[in-house]
PDB file of C-alpha atoms and ligand atoms in Angstrom:
ATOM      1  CA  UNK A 954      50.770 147.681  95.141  1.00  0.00           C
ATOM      2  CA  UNK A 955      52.300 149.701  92.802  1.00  0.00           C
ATOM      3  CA  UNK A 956      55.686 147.739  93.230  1.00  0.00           C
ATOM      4  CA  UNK A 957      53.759 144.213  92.278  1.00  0.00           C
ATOM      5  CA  UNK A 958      52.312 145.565  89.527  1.00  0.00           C
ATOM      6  CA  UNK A 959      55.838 146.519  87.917  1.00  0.00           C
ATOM      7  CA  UNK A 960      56.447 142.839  88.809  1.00  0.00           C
ATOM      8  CA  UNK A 961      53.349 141.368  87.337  1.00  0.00           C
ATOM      9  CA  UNK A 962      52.368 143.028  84.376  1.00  0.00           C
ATOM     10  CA  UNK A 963      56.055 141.742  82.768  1.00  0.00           C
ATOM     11  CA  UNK A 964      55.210 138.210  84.141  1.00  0.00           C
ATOM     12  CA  UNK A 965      51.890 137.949  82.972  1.00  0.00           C
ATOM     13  CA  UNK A 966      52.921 139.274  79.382  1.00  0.00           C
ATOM     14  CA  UNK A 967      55.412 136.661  79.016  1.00  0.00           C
ATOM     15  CA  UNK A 968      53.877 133.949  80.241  1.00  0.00           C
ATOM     16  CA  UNK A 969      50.062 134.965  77.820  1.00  0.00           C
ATOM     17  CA  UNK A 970      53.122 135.490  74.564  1.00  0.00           C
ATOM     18  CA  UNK A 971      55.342 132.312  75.731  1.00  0.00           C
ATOM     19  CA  UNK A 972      52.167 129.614  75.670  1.00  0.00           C
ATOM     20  CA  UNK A 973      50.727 131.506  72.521  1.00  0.00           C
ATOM     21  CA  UNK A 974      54.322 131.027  70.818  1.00  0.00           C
ATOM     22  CA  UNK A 975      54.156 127.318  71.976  1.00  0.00           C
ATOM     23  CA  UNK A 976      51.930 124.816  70.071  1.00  0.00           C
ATOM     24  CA  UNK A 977      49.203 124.084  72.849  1.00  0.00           C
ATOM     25  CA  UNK A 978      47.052 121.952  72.038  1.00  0.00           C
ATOM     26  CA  UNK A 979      43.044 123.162  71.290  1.00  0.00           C
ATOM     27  CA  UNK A 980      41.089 120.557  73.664  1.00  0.00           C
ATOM     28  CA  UNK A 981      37.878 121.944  72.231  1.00  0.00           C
ATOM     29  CA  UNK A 982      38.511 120.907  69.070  1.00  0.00           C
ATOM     30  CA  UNK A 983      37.246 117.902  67.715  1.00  0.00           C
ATOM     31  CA  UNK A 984      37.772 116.306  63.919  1.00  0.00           C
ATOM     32  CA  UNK A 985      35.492 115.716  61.909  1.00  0.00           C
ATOM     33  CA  UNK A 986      36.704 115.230  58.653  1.00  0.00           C
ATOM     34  CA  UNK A 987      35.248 112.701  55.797  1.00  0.00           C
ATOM     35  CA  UNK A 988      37.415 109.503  56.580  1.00  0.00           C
ATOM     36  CA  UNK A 989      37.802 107.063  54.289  1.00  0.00           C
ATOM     37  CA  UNK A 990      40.254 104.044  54.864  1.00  0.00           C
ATOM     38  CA  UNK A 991      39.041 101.416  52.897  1.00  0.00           C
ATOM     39  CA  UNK A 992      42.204 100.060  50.819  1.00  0.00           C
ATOM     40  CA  UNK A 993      40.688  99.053  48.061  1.00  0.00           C
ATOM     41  CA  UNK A 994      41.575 101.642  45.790  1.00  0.00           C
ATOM     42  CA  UNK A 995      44.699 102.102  43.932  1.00  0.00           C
ATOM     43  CA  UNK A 996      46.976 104.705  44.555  1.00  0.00           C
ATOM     44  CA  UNK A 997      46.627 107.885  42.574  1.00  0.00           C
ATOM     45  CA  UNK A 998      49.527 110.144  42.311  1.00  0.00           C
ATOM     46  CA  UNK A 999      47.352 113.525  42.765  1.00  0.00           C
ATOM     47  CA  UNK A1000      46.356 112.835  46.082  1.00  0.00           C
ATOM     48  CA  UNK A1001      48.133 112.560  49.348  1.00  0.00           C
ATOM     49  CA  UNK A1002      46.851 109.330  51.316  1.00  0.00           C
ATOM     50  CA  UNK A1003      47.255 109.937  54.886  1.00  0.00           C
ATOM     51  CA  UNK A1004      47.808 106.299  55.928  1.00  0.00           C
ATOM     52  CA  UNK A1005      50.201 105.422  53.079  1.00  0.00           C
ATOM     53  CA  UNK A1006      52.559 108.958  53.314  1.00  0.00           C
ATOM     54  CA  UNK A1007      51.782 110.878  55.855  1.00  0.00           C
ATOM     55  CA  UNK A1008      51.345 108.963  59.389  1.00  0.00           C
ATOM     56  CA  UNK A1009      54.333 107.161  58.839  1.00  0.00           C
ATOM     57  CA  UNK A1010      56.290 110.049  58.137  1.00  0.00           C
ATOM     58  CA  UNK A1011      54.652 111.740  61.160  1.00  0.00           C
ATOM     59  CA  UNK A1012      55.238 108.838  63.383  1.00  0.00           C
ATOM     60  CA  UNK A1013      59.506 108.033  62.849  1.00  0.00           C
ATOM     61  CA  UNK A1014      59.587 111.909  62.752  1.00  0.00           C
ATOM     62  CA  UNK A1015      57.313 112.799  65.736  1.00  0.00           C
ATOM     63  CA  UNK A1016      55.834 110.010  67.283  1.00  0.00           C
ATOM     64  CA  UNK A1017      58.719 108.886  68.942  1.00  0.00           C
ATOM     65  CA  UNK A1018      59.220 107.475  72.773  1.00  0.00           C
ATOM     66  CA  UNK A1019      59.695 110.729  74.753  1.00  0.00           C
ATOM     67  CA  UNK A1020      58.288 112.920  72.082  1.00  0.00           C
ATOM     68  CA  UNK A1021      54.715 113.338  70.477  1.00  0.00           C
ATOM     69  CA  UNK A1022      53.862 108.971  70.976  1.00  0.00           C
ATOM     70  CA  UNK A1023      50.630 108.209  72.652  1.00  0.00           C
ATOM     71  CA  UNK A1024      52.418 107.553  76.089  1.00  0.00           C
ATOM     72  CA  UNK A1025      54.792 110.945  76.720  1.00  0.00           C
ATOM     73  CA  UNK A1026      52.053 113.258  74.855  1.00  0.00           C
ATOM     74  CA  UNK A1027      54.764 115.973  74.826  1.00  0.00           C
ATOM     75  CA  UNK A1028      52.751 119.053  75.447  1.00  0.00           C
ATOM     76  CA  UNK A1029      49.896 117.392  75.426  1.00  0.00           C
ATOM     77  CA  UNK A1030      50.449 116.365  71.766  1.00  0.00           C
ATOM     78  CA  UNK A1031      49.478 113.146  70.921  1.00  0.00           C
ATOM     79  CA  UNK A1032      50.914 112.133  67.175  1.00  0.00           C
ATOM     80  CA  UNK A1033      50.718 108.844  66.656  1.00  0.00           C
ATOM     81  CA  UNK A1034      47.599 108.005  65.190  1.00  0.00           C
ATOM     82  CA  UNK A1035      44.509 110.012  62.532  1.00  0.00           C
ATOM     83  CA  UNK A1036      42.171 111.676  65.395  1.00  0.00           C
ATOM     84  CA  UNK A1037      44.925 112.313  67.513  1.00  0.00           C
ATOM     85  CA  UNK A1038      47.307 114.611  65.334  1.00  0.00           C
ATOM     86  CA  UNK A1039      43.682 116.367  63.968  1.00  0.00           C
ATOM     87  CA  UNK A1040      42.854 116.887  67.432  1.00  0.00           C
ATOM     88  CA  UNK A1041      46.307 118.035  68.923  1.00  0.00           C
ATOM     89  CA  UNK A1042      48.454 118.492  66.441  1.00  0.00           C
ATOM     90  CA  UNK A1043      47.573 122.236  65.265  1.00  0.00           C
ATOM     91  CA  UNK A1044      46.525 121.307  61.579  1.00  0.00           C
ATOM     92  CA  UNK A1045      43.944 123.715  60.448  1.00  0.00           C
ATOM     93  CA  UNK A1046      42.343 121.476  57.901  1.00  0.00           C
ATOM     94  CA  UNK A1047      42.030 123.373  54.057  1.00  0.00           C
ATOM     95  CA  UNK A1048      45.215 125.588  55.297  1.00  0.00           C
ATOM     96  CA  UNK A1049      48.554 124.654  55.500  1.00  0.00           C
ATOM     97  CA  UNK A1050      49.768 128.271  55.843  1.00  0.00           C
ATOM     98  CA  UNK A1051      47.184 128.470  58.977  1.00  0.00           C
ATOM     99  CA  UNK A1052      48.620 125.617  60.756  1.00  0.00           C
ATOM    100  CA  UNK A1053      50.789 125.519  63.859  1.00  0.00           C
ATOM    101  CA  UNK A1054      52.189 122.341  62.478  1.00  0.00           C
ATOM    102  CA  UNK A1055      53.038 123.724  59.364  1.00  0.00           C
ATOM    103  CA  UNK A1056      54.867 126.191  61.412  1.00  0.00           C
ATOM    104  CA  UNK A1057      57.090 124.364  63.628  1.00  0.00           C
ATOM    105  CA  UNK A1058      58.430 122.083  60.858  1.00  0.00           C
ATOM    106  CA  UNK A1059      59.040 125.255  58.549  1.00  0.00           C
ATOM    107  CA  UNK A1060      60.344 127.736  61.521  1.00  0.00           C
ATOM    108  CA  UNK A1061      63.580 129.252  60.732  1.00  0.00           C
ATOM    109  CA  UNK A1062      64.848 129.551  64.482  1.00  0.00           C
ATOM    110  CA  UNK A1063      66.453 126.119  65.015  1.00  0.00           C
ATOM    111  CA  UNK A1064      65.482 126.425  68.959  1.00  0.00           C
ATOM    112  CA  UNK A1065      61.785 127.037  68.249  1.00  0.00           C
ATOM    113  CA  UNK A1066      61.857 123.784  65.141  1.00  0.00           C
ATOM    114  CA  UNK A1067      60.270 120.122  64.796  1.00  0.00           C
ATOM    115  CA  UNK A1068      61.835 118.044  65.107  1.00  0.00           C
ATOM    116  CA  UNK A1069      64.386 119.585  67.891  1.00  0.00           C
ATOM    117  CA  UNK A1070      67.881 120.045  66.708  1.00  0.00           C
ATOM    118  CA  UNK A1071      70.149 118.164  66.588  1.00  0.00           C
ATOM    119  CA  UNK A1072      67.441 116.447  64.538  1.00  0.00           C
ATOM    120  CA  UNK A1073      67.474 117.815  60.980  1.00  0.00           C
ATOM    121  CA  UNK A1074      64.626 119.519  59.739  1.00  0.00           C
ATOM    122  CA  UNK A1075      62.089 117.614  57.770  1.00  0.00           C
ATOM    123  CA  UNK A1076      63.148 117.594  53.896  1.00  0.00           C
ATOM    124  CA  UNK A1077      61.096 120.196  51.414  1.00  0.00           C
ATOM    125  CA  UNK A1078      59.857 117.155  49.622  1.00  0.00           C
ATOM    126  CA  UNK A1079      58.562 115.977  52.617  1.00  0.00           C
ATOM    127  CA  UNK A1080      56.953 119.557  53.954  1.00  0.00           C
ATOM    128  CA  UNK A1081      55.247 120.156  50.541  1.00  0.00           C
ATOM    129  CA  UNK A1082      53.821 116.608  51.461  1.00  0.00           C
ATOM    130  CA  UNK A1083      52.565 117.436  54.451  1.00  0.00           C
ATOM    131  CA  UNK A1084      50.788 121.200  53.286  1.00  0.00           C
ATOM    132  CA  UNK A1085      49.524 119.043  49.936  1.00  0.00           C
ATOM    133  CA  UNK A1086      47.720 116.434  52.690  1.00  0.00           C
ATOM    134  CA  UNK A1087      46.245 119.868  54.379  1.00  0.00           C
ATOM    135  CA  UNK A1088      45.293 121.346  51.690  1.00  0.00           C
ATOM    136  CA  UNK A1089      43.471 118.712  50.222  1.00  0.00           C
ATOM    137  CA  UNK A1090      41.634 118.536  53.481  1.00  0.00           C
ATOM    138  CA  UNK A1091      43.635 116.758  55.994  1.00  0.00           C
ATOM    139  CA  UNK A1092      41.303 113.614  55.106  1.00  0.00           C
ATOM    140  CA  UNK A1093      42.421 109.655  56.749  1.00  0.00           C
ATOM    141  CA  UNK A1094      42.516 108.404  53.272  1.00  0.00           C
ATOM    142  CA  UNK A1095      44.455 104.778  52.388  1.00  0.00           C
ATOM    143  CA  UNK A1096      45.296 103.126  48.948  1.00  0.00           C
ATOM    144  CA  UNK A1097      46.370 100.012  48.330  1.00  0.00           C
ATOM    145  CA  UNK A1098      49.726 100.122  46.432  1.00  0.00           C
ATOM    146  CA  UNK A1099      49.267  96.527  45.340  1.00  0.00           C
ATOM    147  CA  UNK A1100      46.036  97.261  42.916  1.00  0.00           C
ATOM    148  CA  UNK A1101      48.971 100.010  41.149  1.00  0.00           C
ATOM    149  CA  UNK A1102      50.480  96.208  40.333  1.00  0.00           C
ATOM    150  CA  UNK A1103      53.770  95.538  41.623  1.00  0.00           C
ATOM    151  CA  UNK A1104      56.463  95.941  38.912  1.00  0.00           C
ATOM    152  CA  UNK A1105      59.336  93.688  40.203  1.00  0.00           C
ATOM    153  CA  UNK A1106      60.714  93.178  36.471  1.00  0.00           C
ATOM    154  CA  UNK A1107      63.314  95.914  36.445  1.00  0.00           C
ATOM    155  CA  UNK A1108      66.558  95.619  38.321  1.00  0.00           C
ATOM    156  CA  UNK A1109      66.029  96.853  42.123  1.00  0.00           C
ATOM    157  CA  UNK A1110      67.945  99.870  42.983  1.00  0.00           C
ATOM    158  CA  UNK A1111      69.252 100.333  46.538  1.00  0.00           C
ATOM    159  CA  UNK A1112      69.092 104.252  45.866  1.00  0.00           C
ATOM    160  CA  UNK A1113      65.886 104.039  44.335  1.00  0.00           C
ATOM    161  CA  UNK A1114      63.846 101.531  45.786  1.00  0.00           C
ATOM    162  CA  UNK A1115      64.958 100.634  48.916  1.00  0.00           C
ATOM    163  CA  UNK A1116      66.713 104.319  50.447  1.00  0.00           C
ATOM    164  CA  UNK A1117      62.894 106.032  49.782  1.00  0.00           C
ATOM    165  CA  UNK A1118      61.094 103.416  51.463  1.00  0.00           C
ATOM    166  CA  UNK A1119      63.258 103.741  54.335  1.00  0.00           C
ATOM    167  CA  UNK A1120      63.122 107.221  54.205  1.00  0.00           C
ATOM    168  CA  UNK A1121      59.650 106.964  54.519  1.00  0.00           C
ATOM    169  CA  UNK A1122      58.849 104.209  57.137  1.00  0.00           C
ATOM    170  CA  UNK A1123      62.315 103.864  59.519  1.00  0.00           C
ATOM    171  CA  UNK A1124      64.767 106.682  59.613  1.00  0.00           C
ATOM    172  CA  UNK A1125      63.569 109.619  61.551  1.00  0.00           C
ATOM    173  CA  UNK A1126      63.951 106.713  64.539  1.00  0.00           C
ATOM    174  CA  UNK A1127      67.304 105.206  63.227  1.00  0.00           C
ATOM    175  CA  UNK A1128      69.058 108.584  62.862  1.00  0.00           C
ATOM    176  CA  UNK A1129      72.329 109.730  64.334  1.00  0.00           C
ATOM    177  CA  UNK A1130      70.364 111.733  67.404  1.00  0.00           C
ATOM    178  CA  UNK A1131      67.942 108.885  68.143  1.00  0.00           C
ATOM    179  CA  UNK A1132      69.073 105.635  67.232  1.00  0.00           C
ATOM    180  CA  UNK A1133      66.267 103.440  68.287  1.00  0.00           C
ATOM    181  CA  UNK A1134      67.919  99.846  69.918  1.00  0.00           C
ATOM    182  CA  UNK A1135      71.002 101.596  69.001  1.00  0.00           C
ATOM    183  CA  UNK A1136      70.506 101.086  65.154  1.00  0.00           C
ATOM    184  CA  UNK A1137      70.587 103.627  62.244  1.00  0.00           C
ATOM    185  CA  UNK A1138      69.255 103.719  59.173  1.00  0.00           C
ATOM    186  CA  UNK A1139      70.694 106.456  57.450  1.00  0.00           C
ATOM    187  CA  UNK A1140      72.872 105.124  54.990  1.00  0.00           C
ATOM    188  CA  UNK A1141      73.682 102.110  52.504  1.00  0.00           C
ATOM    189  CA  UNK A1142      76.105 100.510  55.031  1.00  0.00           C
ATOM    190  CA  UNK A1143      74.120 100.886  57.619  1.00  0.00           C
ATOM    191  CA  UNK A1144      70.725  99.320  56.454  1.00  0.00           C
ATOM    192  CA  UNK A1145      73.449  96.478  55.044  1.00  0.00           C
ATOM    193  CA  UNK A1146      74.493  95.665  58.429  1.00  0.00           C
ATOM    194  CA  UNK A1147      70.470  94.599  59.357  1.00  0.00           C
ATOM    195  CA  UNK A1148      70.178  92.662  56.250  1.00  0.00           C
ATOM    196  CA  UNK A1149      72.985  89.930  57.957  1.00  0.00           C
ATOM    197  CA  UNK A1150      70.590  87.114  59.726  1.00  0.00           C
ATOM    198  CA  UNK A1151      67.178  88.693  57.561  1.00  0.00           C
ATOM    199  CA  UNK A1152      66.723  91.165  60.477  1.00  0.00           C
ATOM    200  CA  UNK A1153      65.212  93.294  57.795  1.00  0.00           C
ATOM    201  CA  UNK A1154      63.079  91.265  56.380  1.00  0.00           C
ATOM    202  CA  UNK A1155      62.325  90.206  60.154  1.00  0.00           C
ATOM    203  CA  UNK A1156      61.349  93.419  61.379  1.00  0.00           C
ATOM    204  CA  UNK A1157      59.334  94.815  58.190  1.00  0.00           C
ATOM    205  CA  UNK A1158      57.234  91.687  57.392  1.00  0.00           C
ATOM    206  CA  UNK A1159      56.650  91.264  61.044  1.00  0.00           C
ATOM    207  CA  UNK A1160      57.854  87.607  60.549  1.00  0.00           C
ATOM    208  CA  UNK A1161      57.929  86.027  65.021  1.00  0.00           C
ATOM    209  CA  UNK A1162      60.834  86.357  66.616  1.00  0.00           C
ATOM    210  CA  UNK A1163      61.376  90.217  65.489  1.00  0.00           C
ATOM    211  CA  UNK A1164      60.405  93.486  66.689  1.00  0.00           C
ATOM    212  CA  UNK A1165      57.633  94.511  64.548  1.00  0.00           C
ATOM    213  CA  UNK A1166      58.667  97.630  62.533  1.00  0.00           C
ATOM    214  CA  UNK A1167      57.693 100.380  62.461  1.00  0.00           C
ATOM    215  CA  UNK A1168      56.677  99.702  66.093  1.00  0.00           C
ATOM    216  CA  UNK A1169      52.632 101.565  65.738  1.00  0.00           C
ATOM    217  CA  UNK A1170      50.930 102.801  62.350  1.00  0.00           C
ATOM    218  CA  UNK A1171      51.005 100.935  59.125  1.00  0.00           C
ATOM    219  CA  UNK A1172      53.209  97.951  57.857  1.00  0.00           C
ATOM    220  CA  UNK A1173      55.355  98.876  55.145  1.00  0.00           C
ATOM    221  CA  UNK A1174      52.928  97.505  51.760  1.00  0.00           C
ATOM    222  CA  UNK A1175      53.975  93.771  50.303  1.00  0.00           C
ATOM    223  CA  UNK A1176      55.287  95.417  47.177  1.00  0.00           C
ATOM    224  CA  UNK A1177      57.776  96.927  49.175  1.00  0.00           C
ATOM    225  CA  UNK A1178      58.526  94.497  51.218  1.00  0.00           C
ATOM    226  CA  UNK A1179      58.682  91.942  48.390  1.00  0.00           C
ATOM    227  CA  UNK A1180      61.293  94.943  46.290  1.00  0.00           C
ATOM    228  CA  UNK A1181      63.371  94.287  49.453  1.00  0.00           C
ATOM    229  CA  UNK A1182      63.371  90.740  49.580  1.00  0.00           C
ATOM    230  CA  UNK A1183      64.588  90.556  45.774  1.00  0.00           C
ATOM    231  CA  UNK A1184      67.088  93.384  46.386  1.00  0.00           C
ATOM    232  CA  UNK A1185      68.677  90.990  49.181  1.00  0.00           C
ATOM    233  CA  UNK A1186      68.773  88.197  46.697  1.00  0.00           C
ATOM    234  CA  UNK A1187      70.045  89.953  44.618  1.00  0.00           C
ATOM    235  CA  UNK A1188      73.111  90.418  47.151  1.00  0.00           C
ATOM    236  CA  UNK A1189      72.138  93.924  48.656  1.00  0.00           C
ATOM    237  CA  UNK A1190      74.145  95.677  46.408  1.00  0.00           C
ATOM    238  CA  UNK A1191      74.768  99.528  46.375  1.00  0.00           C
ATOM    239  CA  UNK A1192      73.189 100.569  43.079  1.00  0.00           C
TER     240      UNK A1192
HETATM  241  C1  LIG B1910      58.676 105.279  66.039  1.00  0.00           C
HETATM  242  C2  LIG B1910      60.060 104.930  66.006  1.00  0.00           C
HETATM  243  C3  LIG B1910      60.543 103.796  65.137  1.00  0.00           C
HETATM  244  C4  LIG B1910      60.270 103.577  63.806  1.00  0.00           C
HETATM  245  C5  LIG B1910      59.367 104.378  62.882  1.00  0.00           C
HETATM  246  C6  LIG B1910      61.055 102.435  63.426  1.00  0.00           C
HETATM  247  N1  LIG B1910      61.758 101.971  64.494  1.00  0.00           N
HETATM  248 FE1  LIG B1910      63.017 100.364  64.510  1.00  0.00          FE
HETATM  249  N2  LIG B1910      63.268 100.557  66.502  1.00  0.00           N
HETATM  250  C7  LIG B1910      62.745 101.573  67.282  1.00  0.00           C
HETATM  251  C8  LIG B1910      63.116 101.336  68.662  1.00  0.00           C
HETATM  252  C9  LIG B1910      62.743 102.236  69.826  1.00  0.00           C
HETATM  253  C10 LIG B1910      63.885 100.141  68.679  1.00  0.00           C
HETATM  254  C11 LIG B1910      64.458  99.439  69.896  1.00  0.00           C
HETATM  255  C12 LIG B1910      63.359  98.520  70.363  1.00  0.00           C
HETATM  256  C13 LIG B1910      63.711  97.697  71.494  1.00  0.00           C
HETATM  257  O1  LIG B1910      64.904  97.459  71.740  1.00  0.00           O
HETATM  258  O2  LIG B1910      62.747  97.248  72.135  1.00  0.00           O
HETATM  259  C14 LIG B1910      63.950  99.673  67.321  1.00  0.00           C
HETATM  260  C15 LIG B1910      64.611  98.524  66.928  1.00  0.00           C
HETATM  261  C16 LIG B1910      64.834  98.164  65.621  1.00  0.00           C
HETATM  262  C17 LIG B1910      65.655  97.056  65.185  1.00  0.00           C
HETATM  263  C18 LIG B1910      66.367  96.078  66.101  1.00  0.00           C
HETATM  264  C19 LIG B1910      65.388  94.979  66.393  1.00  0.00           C
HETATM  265  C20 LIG B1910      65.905  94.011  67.381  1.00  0.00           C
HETATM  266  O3  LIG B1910      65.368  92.912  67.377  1.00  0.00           O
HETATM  267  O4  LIG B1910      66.793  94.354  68.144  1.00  0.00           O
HETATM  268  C21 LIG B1910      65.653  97.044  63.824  1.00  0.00           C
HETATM  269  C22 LIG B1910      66.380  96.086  62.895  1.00  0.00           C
HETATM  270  C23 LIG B1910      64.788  98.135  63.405  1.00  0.00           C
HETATM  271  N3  LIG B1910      64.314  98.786  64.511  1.00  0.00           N
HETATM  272  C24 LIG B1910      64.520  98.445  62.085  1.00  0.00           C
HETATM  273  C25 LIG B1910      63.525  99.338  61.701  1.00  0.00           C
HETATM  274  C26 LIG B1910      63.061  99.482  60.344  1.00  0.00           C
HETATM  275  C27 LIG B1910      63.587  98.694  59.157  1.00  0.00           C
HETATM  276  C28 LIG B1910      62.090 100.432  60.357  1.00  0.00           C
HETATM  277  C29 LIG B1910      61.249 100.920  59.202  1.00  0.00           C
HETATM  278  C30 LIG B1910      60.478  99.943  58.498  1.00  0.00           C
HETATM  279  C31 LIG B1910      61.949 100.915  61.734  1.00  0.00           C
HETATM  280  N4  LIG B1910      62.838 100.214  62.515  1.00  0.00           N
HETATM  281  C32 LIG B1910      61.068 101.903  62.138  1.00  0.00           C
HETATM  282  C33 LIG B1910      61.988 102.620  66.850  1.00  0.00           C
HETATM  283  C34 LIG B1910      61.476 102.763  65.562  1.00  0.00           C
END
């Protein structure tokens, strides 16, 4: 008896530290946040709108096949849509600090960090993004970026305009470790080579014929899309 218990005690220690160390998923836990989608507001640059910044950050980062997407649920973590990553993605609404997916993105051991290496981390821009959207309450907010007007007047930069917005919407699928349909996005030449035969174009305005990109979540907004189209145009140059 005594002998088990030497075997035993160890076991069960590890195994009650190695699932508290792990991001398990609260089951009991159910949202219940204000939500507010309607997209009739413009954008204001104090607050974080979850459909506009956040999920599709979340979902080329996270959300991916294999990973946190609706159908693989790593861990029983479901991130590709509002009630899903407020239900299993450990965000303790009001406190970044407090939340298990603040953690994971911020931890310092690259074994234990989201995304896995040899993923890079996610960029401090984009982590003070993510604690800004908890702290201001985790909420499903939207804007609509086309009320903020759409100022198409100025020359279109590759590097300002059009890297960001891919960035944003495509990359975290199109990098070097996961190349989705064996395509990244990473770099100037390499969003170049999808411009050839307006696969771009194809994908982001969801014209028939393409894959519609980003595959789930949001459409990337017509003043984007239209920034693109005039960049192209334009020649696609590397400014
Ligand atoms: C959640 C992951 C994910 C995101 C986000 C994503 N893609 Fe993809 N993409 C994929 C996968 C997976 C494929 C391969 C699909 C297939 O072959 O069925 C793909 C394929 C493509 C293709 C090839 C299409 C074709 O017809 O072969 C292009 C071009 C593309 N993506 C561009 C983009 C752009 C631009 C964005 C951002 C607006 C984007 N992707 C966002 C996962 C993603």
């Amino acid at each position: 008896m005594k002998k088990l218990s030497v075997l035993v005690v160890p076991v069960l220690i590890y195994l009650f530290f190695n699932t508290s160390c792990t991001h398990m998923p609260d089951p009991e836990f159910v949202p219940d946040p204000p939500t507010d989608t309607t997209q009739n507001n413009p954008c204001s640059p104090d607050t974080v709108y979850f459909q506009n910044e956040v999920l599709p950050l979340i979902v080329s980062s996270c959300a991916k096949s294999g990973c946190h997407d609706a159908a693989t649920k790593a861990e029983r973590i479901n991130l590709s849509d509002y009630n899903s990553i407020l239900r299993t993605g450990g965000i303790k609404v009001g406190n970044p600090n407090g939340s298990e997916f603040i953690e994971v993105i911020t931890e310092t051991r690259v074994k234990d960090r989201m995304p896995p290496s040899p993923e890079p981390a996610l960029s401090a821009t984009q982590i003070e993004l993510l604690k800004k959207w908890i702290s201001q309450g985790a909420k499903n907010l939207a804007c609509n970026a086309n009320l903020n007007g759409c100022d198409t007047s100025k020359t279109i930069s590759f590097q300002k305009d059009i890297m960001p917005v891919i960035e944003l919407n495509c990359k975290g699928c199109h990098s070097a470790y996961s190349a989705g349909g064996g395509i990244k996005l990473t770099n100037y030449t390499e969003v170049k080579n999808v411009v050839t035969g307006g696969v771009l174009i194809g994908v982001m305005d969801q014209l028939s014929g393409f894959k519609p990109m980003p595959p789930a979540g949001n459409k990337v907004d017509r003043c984007n899309i239209s920034k693109i189209k005039i960049w192209i145009r334009n020649g696609a140059p590397n400014n």
